[in-house]
Amino acid sequence: MKKIITYGTFDLFHKGHYNILKRAKEYGDYLIVGVTGVNYDIGRGKLNVHDTLATRIENVKNTGFADEIIVEEYLGQKIEDIIKYNIDTFVIGDDWKGKFDHLSRYCDVVYLERTKGISSTQIRKKTFEQYTIGIICGDYADDNQIINESELVNEFEVKNIYCEDKKILNLFQQKFNLENIYTSMSKLIEASDVIYVRSTITKRFDAIYHSLKCGKHVIYDPPATFKPSELKELFKLSKENKAILMENNKMVYIYVFNQLLWMTQGGLIGDILSFNCSISKTDENRSNLFYDLSAISLLPMLKIMGLNYDHANFKVKKNGSDIEFASMHFVYPNGLAIINVGNNIRVDNHVEIIGTKGTIRMKDNWWRVKNFELHNPQSTDVQVYNTNFEGNGFKYLLKSLSTMIENNRIEPMGVFEDESMKIVEILEQVKNNES
Ligand code: C2G
């Protein structure tokens, strides 16, 4: 009996899929079809899969060609499958020509001609709504990778830019060359479905306010403002106008961070005794960068230690009106949290969470976390948890935004309202030197 194996996502099942399965079956006597699992697709950066795994399997099954269906769950599984199922021939479409030649050590490899004129990508573009993103630029020409990351999420395209400063705008356009430049903020807002507010902190409130007022969804770099009352107003406006207000905190949309939360909030490392986190940037000369860095660092503390600390103490070092460094101490009923933020003063970037049953450590660019270590006090064994992905994780935030739009949900669950609020309250105190 000649055994054949083929693989695919089989999203939005179409004629091309049908044809390849038919021809694969004709190649032998027994056909195994590997359908890509959700985590496998996320891992290879394929965030645009629409159908559930169950639907995709059902569609393959309905062709009647598959004698057996398996799920492809990890990179490198193909070799194991070929050995395990004693496969004679691996079949795949010729869009993959040359890419699977290495499998010929294990079985025959056949590339079949792809059906022309049809693809899942094409169907997605036709079937699903497309949203235009407009950027309101700040005092530096940087897109935070939203442009290339949005290319990996179907529903979005960054097309519009508005920037007050002509010099910055020119620099930005040299780098990214967006389709439409707007010289008026309200025109940009009008022409976009989603606004990414990347202005400097003192101008964020205004830009967010106007976008929400026009019913446009907003992604903004936190903190939105120095004033808790203003943030409250924005939340109100978001609900009134049914527009999503989403903090650009990519970490909370990355899977491994949810594993970390699961471990800390679910008591897997026991009672938390200490939370220690440091962040610094020395290469960017942006005013008020201190507040942006602090907003990123305070969020995991609030998620893990909670919102209710007994009291706080701040040690702040200023250079003129800019804060260069601050050590923020929060005394919780059962533990202590220390957040060190350096703006031009270098500190080692890391997070350490000590619990009664284990310690979690993250290093380097922990705010776009790819992995963390779990140290068990009882042994020398270190467990590493990770999510592999390219880029800075913006695509995961955008994916979550698209799901929210599809489900008509307004309030994000990555960063909750009370968490954003608390961060702004803390930063207001730091700014005013209160403790
Ligand atoms: N296909 C085809 N003609 C089309 C479209 C797709 O013959 N017009 C074939 C592909 O070449 C592939 C199969 O249908 O052999 C499944 O295609 P996708 O669902 O796009 O799967 P893909 O994401 O390419 O995954 O491990 C996963 C595999 O490597 C392929």
Coordinates of C-alpha atoms and ligand atoms in Angstrom, one line a residue:
M1 CA 0.0 0.0 0.0
K2 CA 1.4 3.4 -1.0
K3 CA 1.0 6.0 1.7
I4 CA 0.9 9.7 0.9
I5 CA 1.0 12.7 3.2
T6 CA 0.2 16.3 2.5
Y7 CA -0.2 19.4 4.7
G8 CA -2.0 22.7 4.7
T9 CA -4.0 25.3 6.6
F10 CA -7.0 24.8 4.3
D11 CA -8.5 28.1 5.5
L12 CA -11.7 29.3 3.6
F13 CA -11.6 26.0 1.8
H14 CA -11.6 26.4 -2.0
K15 CA -11.2 24.7 -5.4
G16 CA -7.3 24.8 -5.1
H17 CA -7.4 22.8 -1.9
Y18 CA -9.9 20.3 -3.3
N19 CA -7.8 19.8 -6.4
I20 CA -4.6 19.2 -4.5
L21 CA -6.2 16.7 -2.1
K22 CA -7.8 14.9 -5.1
R23 CA -4.4 14.6 -6.9
A24 CA -2.6 13.7 -3.7
K25 CA -5.0 10.8 -3.2
E26 CA -4.6 9.6 -6.8
Y27 CA -0.9 9.4 -6.1
G28 CA -1.2 6.4 -3.8
D29 CA -3.6 4.2 -1.9
Y30 CA -3.8 5.9 1.5
L31 CA -3.8 9.7 2.1
I32 CA -3.0 11.4 5.4
V33 CA -3.7 15.1 5.6
G34 CA -2.0 17.3 8.2
V35 CA -4.0 20.4 9.1
T36 CA -2.1 23.2 10.8
G37 CA -2.9 23.7 14.5
V38 CA -3.6 27.1 15.9
N39 CA -0.4 27.5 17.8
Y40 CA 1.7 26.3 14.9
D41 CA 0.2 29.0 12.7
I42 CA 0.7 31.7 15.3
G43 CA 4.3 30.5 15.7
R44 CA 5.0 30.8 12.0
G45 CA 3.5 34.3 12.0
K46 CA 0.3 33.3 10.2
L47 CA -2.3 35.4 12.0
N48 CA -4.8 35.7 9.3
V49 CA -6.4 32.2 9.5
H50 CA -10.1 32.7 9.7
D51 CA -11.7 29.3 10.1
T52 CA -11.4 27.3 13.3
L53 CA -9.3 24.2 13.3
A54 CA -12.5 22.1 13.7
T55 CA -14.0 23.8 10.5
R56 CA -10.8 23.3 8.5
I57 CA -10.7 19.6 9.5
E58 CA -14.4 19.2 8.7
N59 CA -13.8 20.7 5.2
V60 CA -10.9 18.4 4.5
K61 CA -13.0 15.5 5.7
N62 CA -16.0 16.4 3.5
T63 CA -13.9 16.0 0.3
G64 CA -13.8 12.3 1.0
F65 CA -10.2 12.0 -0.1
A66 CA -8.5 11.9 3.3
D67 CA -8.2 8.4 4.9
E68 CA -6.8 10.0 8.0
I69 CA -6.5 13.6 9.3
I70 CA -3.8 14.7 11.8
V71 CA -3.0 18.1 13.3
E72 CA 0.4 19.7 12.6
E73 CA 1.4 21.2 15.9
Y74 CA 5.1 22.1 15.7
L75 CA 8.0 22.9 13.5
G76 CA 9.8 19.7 12.5
Q77 CA 6.8 17.5 12.9
K78 CA 6.8 16.5 9.2
I79 CA 9.9 14.3 9.6
E80 CA 8.4 12.6 12.6
D81 CA 5.1 12.0 10.8
I82 CA 6.8 10.5 7.8
I83 CA 8.7 8.0 10.0
K84 CA 5.7 7.3 12.3
Y85 CA 3.2 6.7 9.5
N86 CA 5.7 5.0 7.2
I87 CA 5.0 7.4 4.4
D88 CA 6.1 6.8 0.8
T89 CA 5.4 10.2 -0.8
F90 CA 5.1 13.7 0.5
V91 CA 3.0 15.9 -1.7
I92 CA 2.6 19.7 -1.6
G93 CA 1.7 22.5 -4.0
D94 CA 4.5 24.0 -6.2
D95 CA 4.2 27.4 -4.4
W96 CA 6.5 25.5 -2.0
K97 CA 8.9 24.3 -4.7
G98 CA 12.4 23.5 -3.3
K99 CA 11.3 24.2 0.3
F100 CA 10.8 20.6 1.2
D101 CA 13.7 19.0 -0.7
H102 CA 15.3 18.0 2.6
L103 CA 12.5 15.5 3.2
S104 CA 13.7 13.4 0.3
R105 CA 16.0 11.6 2.7
Y106 CA 13.0 10.1 4.3
C107 CA 10.5 9.6 1.4
D108 CA 9.7 10.8 -2.2
V109 CA 8.9 14.5 -2.4
V110 CA 6.4 15.6 -5.1
Y111 CA 5.5 19.2 -5.9
L112 CA 2.1 19.4 -7.7
E113 CA 1.1 22.4 -9.8
R114 CA -1.0 24.9 -7.9
T115 CA -4.5 25.7 -9.1
K116 CA -4.2 29.1 -10.7
G117 CA -6.3 32.2 -9.9
I118 CA -7.5 31.2 -6.4
S119 CA -6.1 31.6 -2.9
S120 CA -7.2 32.0 0.7
T121 CA -5.6 35.4 0.7
Q122 CA -7.6 36.5 -2.2
I123 CA -10.9 35.3 -0.7
R124 CA -10.0 37.0 2.7
K125 CA -9.5 40.3 0.9
K126 CA -12.8 40.0 -0.8
T127 CA -14.8 38.7 2.1
F128 CA -13.6 40.7 5.1
E129 CA -13.7 44.3 5.7
Q130 CA -10.5 46.2 5.5
Y131 CA -9.6 49.0 7.9
T132 CA -7.4 51.9 7.2
I133 CA -5.0 53.0 9.9
G134 CA -3.8 56.6 10.2
I135 CA -0.9 57.6 12.3
I136 CA -0.7 60.8 14.2
C137 CA 3.0 61.2 14.5
G138 CA 4.9 62.7 17.4
D139 CA 8.2 64.4 17.7
Y140 CA 10.2 61.5 16.2
A141 CA 10.0 59.6 13.0
D142 CA 9.3 56.1 14.1
D143 CA 6.3 53.9 13.4
N144 CA 6.9 51.4 16.3
Q145 CA 6.8 48.7 13.5
I146 CA 3.0 49.1 13.1
I147 CA 3.5 49.3 9.3
N148 CA 5.2 46.0 8.7
E149 CA 3.4 44.2 11.5
S150 CA 0.0 45.2 10.1
E151 CA 0.9 43.5 6.9
L152 CA 0.7 40.2 8.8
V153 CA -2.8 40.9 10.0
N154 CA -5.3 40.8 7.2
E155 CA -7.8 43.4 8.1
F156 CA -5.5 46.4 8.5
E157 CA -3.5 48.6 6.3
V158 CA -1.5 51.7 7.4
K159 CA -2.2 54.3 4.7
N160 CA -2.4 57.7 6.3
I161 CA -0.1 60.0 8.2
Y162 CA -0.4 63.3 9.9
C163 CA 2.5 65.2 11.5
E164 CA 2.7 68.7 12.8
D165 CA 6.4 68.9 12.3
K166 CA 7.4 69.1 8.6
K167 CA 10.9 67.9 9.3
I168 CA 9.7 64.8 11.2
L169 CA 7.1 64.2 8.5
N170 CA 9.8 64.2 5.8
L171 CA 12.0 61.8 7.7
F172 CA 9.0 59.6 8.3
Q173 CA 8.0 59.5 4.7
Q174 CA 11.6 58.8 3.5
K175 CA 11.4 55.7 5.7
F176 CA 7.9 54.5 5.2
N177 CA 6.4 56.3 2.2
L178 CA 2.7 56.1 3.2
E179 CA 0.0 56.7 0.6
N180 CA -1.7 59.8 2.1
I181 CA -0.2 62.7 3.9
Y182 CA -2.6 65.0 5.8
T183 CA -1.8 68.5 6.9
S184 CA -4.9 68.6 9.1
M185 CA -5.4 66.3 12.0
S186 CA -9.2 66.2 11.6
K187 CA -8.9 65.3 7.9
L188 CA -6.7 62.4 8.8
I189 CA -9.1 61.2 11.5
E190 CA -12.0 61.5 9.0
A191 CA -10.1 59.4 6.4
S192 CA -9.1 56.6 8.8
D193 CA -10.9 53.8 10.6
V194 CA -8.3 53.3 13.3
I195 CA -6.0 56.1 14.6
Y196 CA -2.6 55.2 16.0
V197 CA -1.8 58.1 18.3
R198 CA 1.9 58.3 18.6
S199 CA 2.2 62.0 19.6
T200 CA 4.2 63.1 22.5
I201 CA 2.4 62.8 25.8
T202 CA 1.3 66.4 26.1
K203 CA -0.6 66.2 22.8
R204 CA -2.1 62.7 23.2
F205 CA -5.2 63.6 25.0
D206 CA -6.3 66.0 22.3
A207 CA -5.6 63.6 19.4
I208 CA -7.4 60.7 21.2
Y209 CA -10.3 62.9 22.2
H210 CA -11.0 64.1 18.7
S211 CA -10.6 60.6 17.2
L212 CA -13.1 59.1 19.7
K213 CA -15.4 62.0 19.2
C214 CA -15.6 61.0 15.5
G215 CA -16.3 57.4 16.5
K216 CA -12.9 56.1 15.4
H217 CA -11.0 53.3 17.1
V218 CA -7.8 54.4 18.8
I219 CA -4.5 52.8 19.7
Y220 CA -2.3 55.0 21.8
D221 CA 1.1 54.9 23.4
P222 CA 0.5 55.1 27.1
P223 CA 0.1 57.1 29.2
A224 CA -2.7 59.0 27.5
T225 CA -2.4 62.0 29.8
F226 CA -1.0 63.1 33.1
K227 CA -4.5 63.8 34.4
P228 CA -6.7 60.9 35.7
S229 CA -9.8 63.1 35.1
E230 CA -8.9 63.4 31.4
L231 CA -8.4 59.6 31.1
K232 CA -11.9 59.1 32.7
E233 CA -13.3 61.4 30.1
L234 CA -11.7 59.4 27.3
F235 CA -13.2 56.1 28.7
K236 CA -16.6 57.8 28.8
L237 CA -16.3 59.0 25.2
S238 CA -15.1 55.6 24.0
K239 CA -18.3 54.0 25.4
E240 CA -20.6 56.8 24.2
N241 CA -19.3 56.6 20.6
K242 CA -18.7 52.8 20.5
A243 CA -15.1 53.3 19.6
I244 CA -12.4 51.1 21.0
L245 CA -9.7 52.8 23.1
M246 CA -6.7 50.5 23.2
E247 CA -3.4 51.1 25.0
N248 CA -0.4 50.1 23.0
N249 CA 1.0 47.6 25.4
K250 CA 2.0 44.7 23.2
M251 CA 3.2 42.5 26.1
V252 CA -0.3 41.7 27.2
Y253 CA -1.2 40.3 23.8
I254 CA 1.8 37.9 23.7
Y255 CA 1.0 34.4 24.7
V256 CA 4.0 33.9 27.0
F257 CA 2.9 36.8 29.1
N258 CA -0.4 35.2 29.7
Q259 CA 1.4 32.1 30.9
L260 CA 3.3 34.3 33.3
L261 CA 0.1 35.8 34.6
W262 CA -1.4 32.3 34.9
M263 CA 1.6 31.2 37.0
T264 CA 1.6 34.3 39.3
Q265 CA -2.1 35.0 39.6
G266 CA -3.0 31.3 39.8
G267 CA -0.7 30.8 42.7
L268 CA 1.7 28.4 40.9
I269 CA 4.8 30.1 42.4
G270 CA 3.1 30.5 45.8
D271 CA 2.5 33.8 47.5
I272 CA 4.3 36.6 45.8
L273 CA 6.8 38.3 48.2
S274 CA 8.6 40.6 45.9
F275 CA 8.2 42.2 42.4
N276 CA 11.2 44.0 41.0
C277 CA 11.4 45.5 37.6
S278 CA 13.8 47.8 35.8
I279 CA 13.8 49.5 32.5
S280 CA 15.9 52.2 30.9
K281 CA 16.7 53.8 27.5
T282 CA 19.7 55.8 26.9
D283 CA 19.6 56.2 23.1
E284 CA 16.5 58.3 22.6
N285 CA 16.4 61.9 23.3
R286 CA 12.7 62.3 23.8
S287 CA 11.2 64.6 26.3
N288 CA 8.9 62.9 28.8
L289 CA 10.2 59.4 27.7
F290 CA 10.3 58.7 31.4
Y291 CA 6.5 58.5 31.6
D292 CA 6.3 56.1 28.6
L293 CA 8.8 53.8 30.2
S294 CA 7.1 53.9 33.6
A295 CA 3.7 53.1 32.1
I296 CA 5.1 49.9 30.5
S297 CA 6.7 48.9 33.8
L298 CA 3.8 49.6 36.2
L299 CA 1.4 47.4 34.3
P300 CA 2.9 44.0 35.1
M301 CA 3.2 45.1 38.7
L302 CA -0.4 46.0 38.9
K303 CA -1.5 42.8 37.2
I304 CA 0.6 40.6 39.5
M305 CA 0.7 42.4 42.8
G306 CA -2.8 44.0 42.4
L307 CA -4.0 47.6 42.5
N308 CA -4.2 48.0 46.3
Y309 CA -0.9 48.8 47.8
D310 CA -0.7 50.3 51.3
H311 CA 1.6 53.2 50.4
A312 CA 4.1 54.3 47.8
N313 CA 7.5 56.1 48.0
F314 CA 9.3 57.7 45.1
K315 CA 12.9 58.7 44.7
V316 CA 13.2 61.0 41.7
K317 CA 16.2 62.5 40.0
K318 CA 15.5 65.3 37.7
N319 CA 17.5 67.1 35.0
G320 CA 15.7 70.4 34.5
S321 CA 12.1 69.5 34.2
D322 CA 12.8 66.0 32.8
I323 CA 13.0 63.0 35.0
E324 CA 16.2 61.1 34.5
F325 CA 15.6 58.3 36.9
A326 CA 13.1 57.2 39.5
S327 CA 12.9 54.4 42.0
M328 CA 9.3 53.8 42.8
H329 CA 8.5 51.6 45.9
F330 CA 5.1 50.2 46.6
V331 CA 4.4 48.5 49.9
Y332 CA 1.7 45.8 49.6
P333 CA 0.2 44.0 52.5
N334 CA 2.3 40.8 51.8
G335 CA 5.2 42.1 49.7
L336 CA 7.2 44.9 48.2
A337 CA 7.4 46.1 44.6
I338 CA 10.2 48.2 43.3
I339 CA 10.2 49.8 39.8
N340 CA 13.4 51.5 38.6
V341 CA 13.1 53.6 35.5
G342 CA 16.1 55.3 33.9
N343 CA 15.8 57.8 31.1
N344 CA 19.4 58.4 30.0
I345 CA 20.6 56.7 33.2
R346 CA 21.3 53.1 32.4
V347 CA 19.9 50.4 34.6
D348 CA 19.8 46.7 33.8
N349 CA 16.5 45.7 32.2
H350 CA 14.9 42.8 34.0
V351 CA 11.9 41.6 36.0
E352 CA 12.2 39.3 39.0
I353 CA 9.1 38.0 40.8
I354 CA 9.8 36.1 44.0
G355 CA 7.1 33.7 45.3
T356 CA 7.2 31.3 48.2
K357 CA 7.4 28.4 45.7
G358 CA 9.5 29.8 42.9
T359 CA 11.1 32.8 41.2
I360 CA 10.3 34.1 37.7
R361 CA 12.9 36.0 35.8
M362 CA 12.8 37.9 32.5
K363 CA 15.7 39.7 31.0
D364 CA 16.7 42.2 28.3
N365 CA 13.7 43.6 26.4
W366 CA 11.2 42.0 28.8
W367 CA 8.4 44.4 27.7
R368 CA 8.1 42.5 24.4
V369 CA 8.7 39.3 26.2
K370 CA 9.6 36.1 24.3
N371 CA 10.5 34.0 27.3
F372 CA 10.8 33.8 31.0
E373 CA 12.6 31.5 33.4
L374 CA 11.0 29.7 36.3
H375 CA 13.5 28.9 39.1
N376 CA 12.4 26.3 41.6
P377 CA 14.0 26.8 45.0
Q378 CA 13.9 23.0 45.6
S379 CA 16.1 22.2 42.6
T380 CA 18.7 23.6 40.2
D381 CA 16.4 22.9 37.3
V382 CA 15.3 26.0 35.3
Q383 CA 12.2 25.8 33.2
V384 CA 12.0 28.2 30.2
Y385 CA 8.7 29.2 28.8
N386 CA 8.6 30.9 25.4
T387 CA 6.7 32.1 22.4
N388 CA 8.8 32.5 19.3
F389 CA 7.9 35.3 17.0
E390 CA 9.5 37.9 14.8
G391 CA 9.1 41.6 15.3
N392 CA 7.9 43.5 18.3
G393 CA 4.5 41.8 18.8
F394 CA 2.3 44.6 17.4
K395 CA 0.6 42.1 15.2
Y396 CA -0.9 40.3 18.2
L397 CA -2.3 43.6 19.5
L398 CA -3.8 44.3 16.0
K399 CA -5.2 40.7 15.8
S400 CA -6.9 41.3 19.1
L401 CA -8.3 44.7 17.8
S402 CA -9.7 43.0 14.8
T403 CA -11.4 40.3 16.9
M404 CA -12.9 43.1 19.1
I405 CA -14.2 44.9 16.0
E406 CA -15.7 41.7 14.7
N407 CA -17.4 40.9 18.0
N408 CA -18.6 44.5 18.6
R409 CA -16.7 44.7 21.8
I410 CA -15.5 48.1 23.1
E411 CA -13.5 47.4 26.2
P412 CA -10.1 45.8 25.7
M413 CA -9.2 43.0 28.1
G414 CA -5.5 43.3 27.6
V415 CA -5.2 46.3 29.9
F416 CA -8.2 47.0 32.0
E417 CA -9.6 50.5 32.7
D418 CA -8.7 50.5 36.4
E419 CA -5.2 49.5 35.5
S420 CA -4.7 52.3 33.0
M421 CA -6.3 54.7 35.5
K422 CA -4.0 53.6 38.4
I423 CA -0.9 54.1 36.2
V424 CA -2.0 57.7 35.3
E425 CA -2.7 58.3 39.0
I426 CA 0.8 57.1 40.0
L427 CA 2.5 59.1 37.3
E428 CA 0.7 62.2 38.3
Q429 CA 2.0 61.7 41.8
V430 CA 5.6 61.1 40.6
K431 CA 5.3 64.2 38.4
N432 CA 4.2 66.3 41.3
N433 CA 6.8 64.7 43.6
E434 CA 4.1 63.4 46.0
S435 CA 4.3 60.1 47.8
Ligands
C2G1 N1 -3.0 25.0 -3.1 C1 -3.1 24.8 -4.4 N2 -3.7 25.8 -5.2 C2 -4.1 26.9 -4.7 C3 -4.0 27.2 -3.3 C4 -3.4 26.2 -2.5 O1 -2.7 23.8 -5.0 N3 -4.6 27.8 -5.5 C5 -2.3 24.0 -2.3 C6 -1.0 24.5 -1.6 O2 0.1 24.5 -2.5 C7 -0.9 23.5 -0.5 C8 -2.3 23.2 -0.1 O3 -3.1 23.6 -1.2 O4 -0.3 22.3 -0.9 C9 -2.8 23.9 1.2 O5 -2.5 25.3 1.0 P1 -2.6 26.3 2.3 O6 -3.9 26.0 3.0 O7 -2.3 27.6 1.8 O8 -1.5 25.7 3.2 P2 -0.1 26.4 3.6 O9 -0.3 27.5 4.5 O10 0.6 26.6 2.3 O11 0.6 25.2 4.4 O12 2.7 22.8 7.0 C10 1.9 23.6 6.2 C11 2.2 23.4 4.8 O13 3.6 23.7 4.7 C12 1.5 24.3 3.8

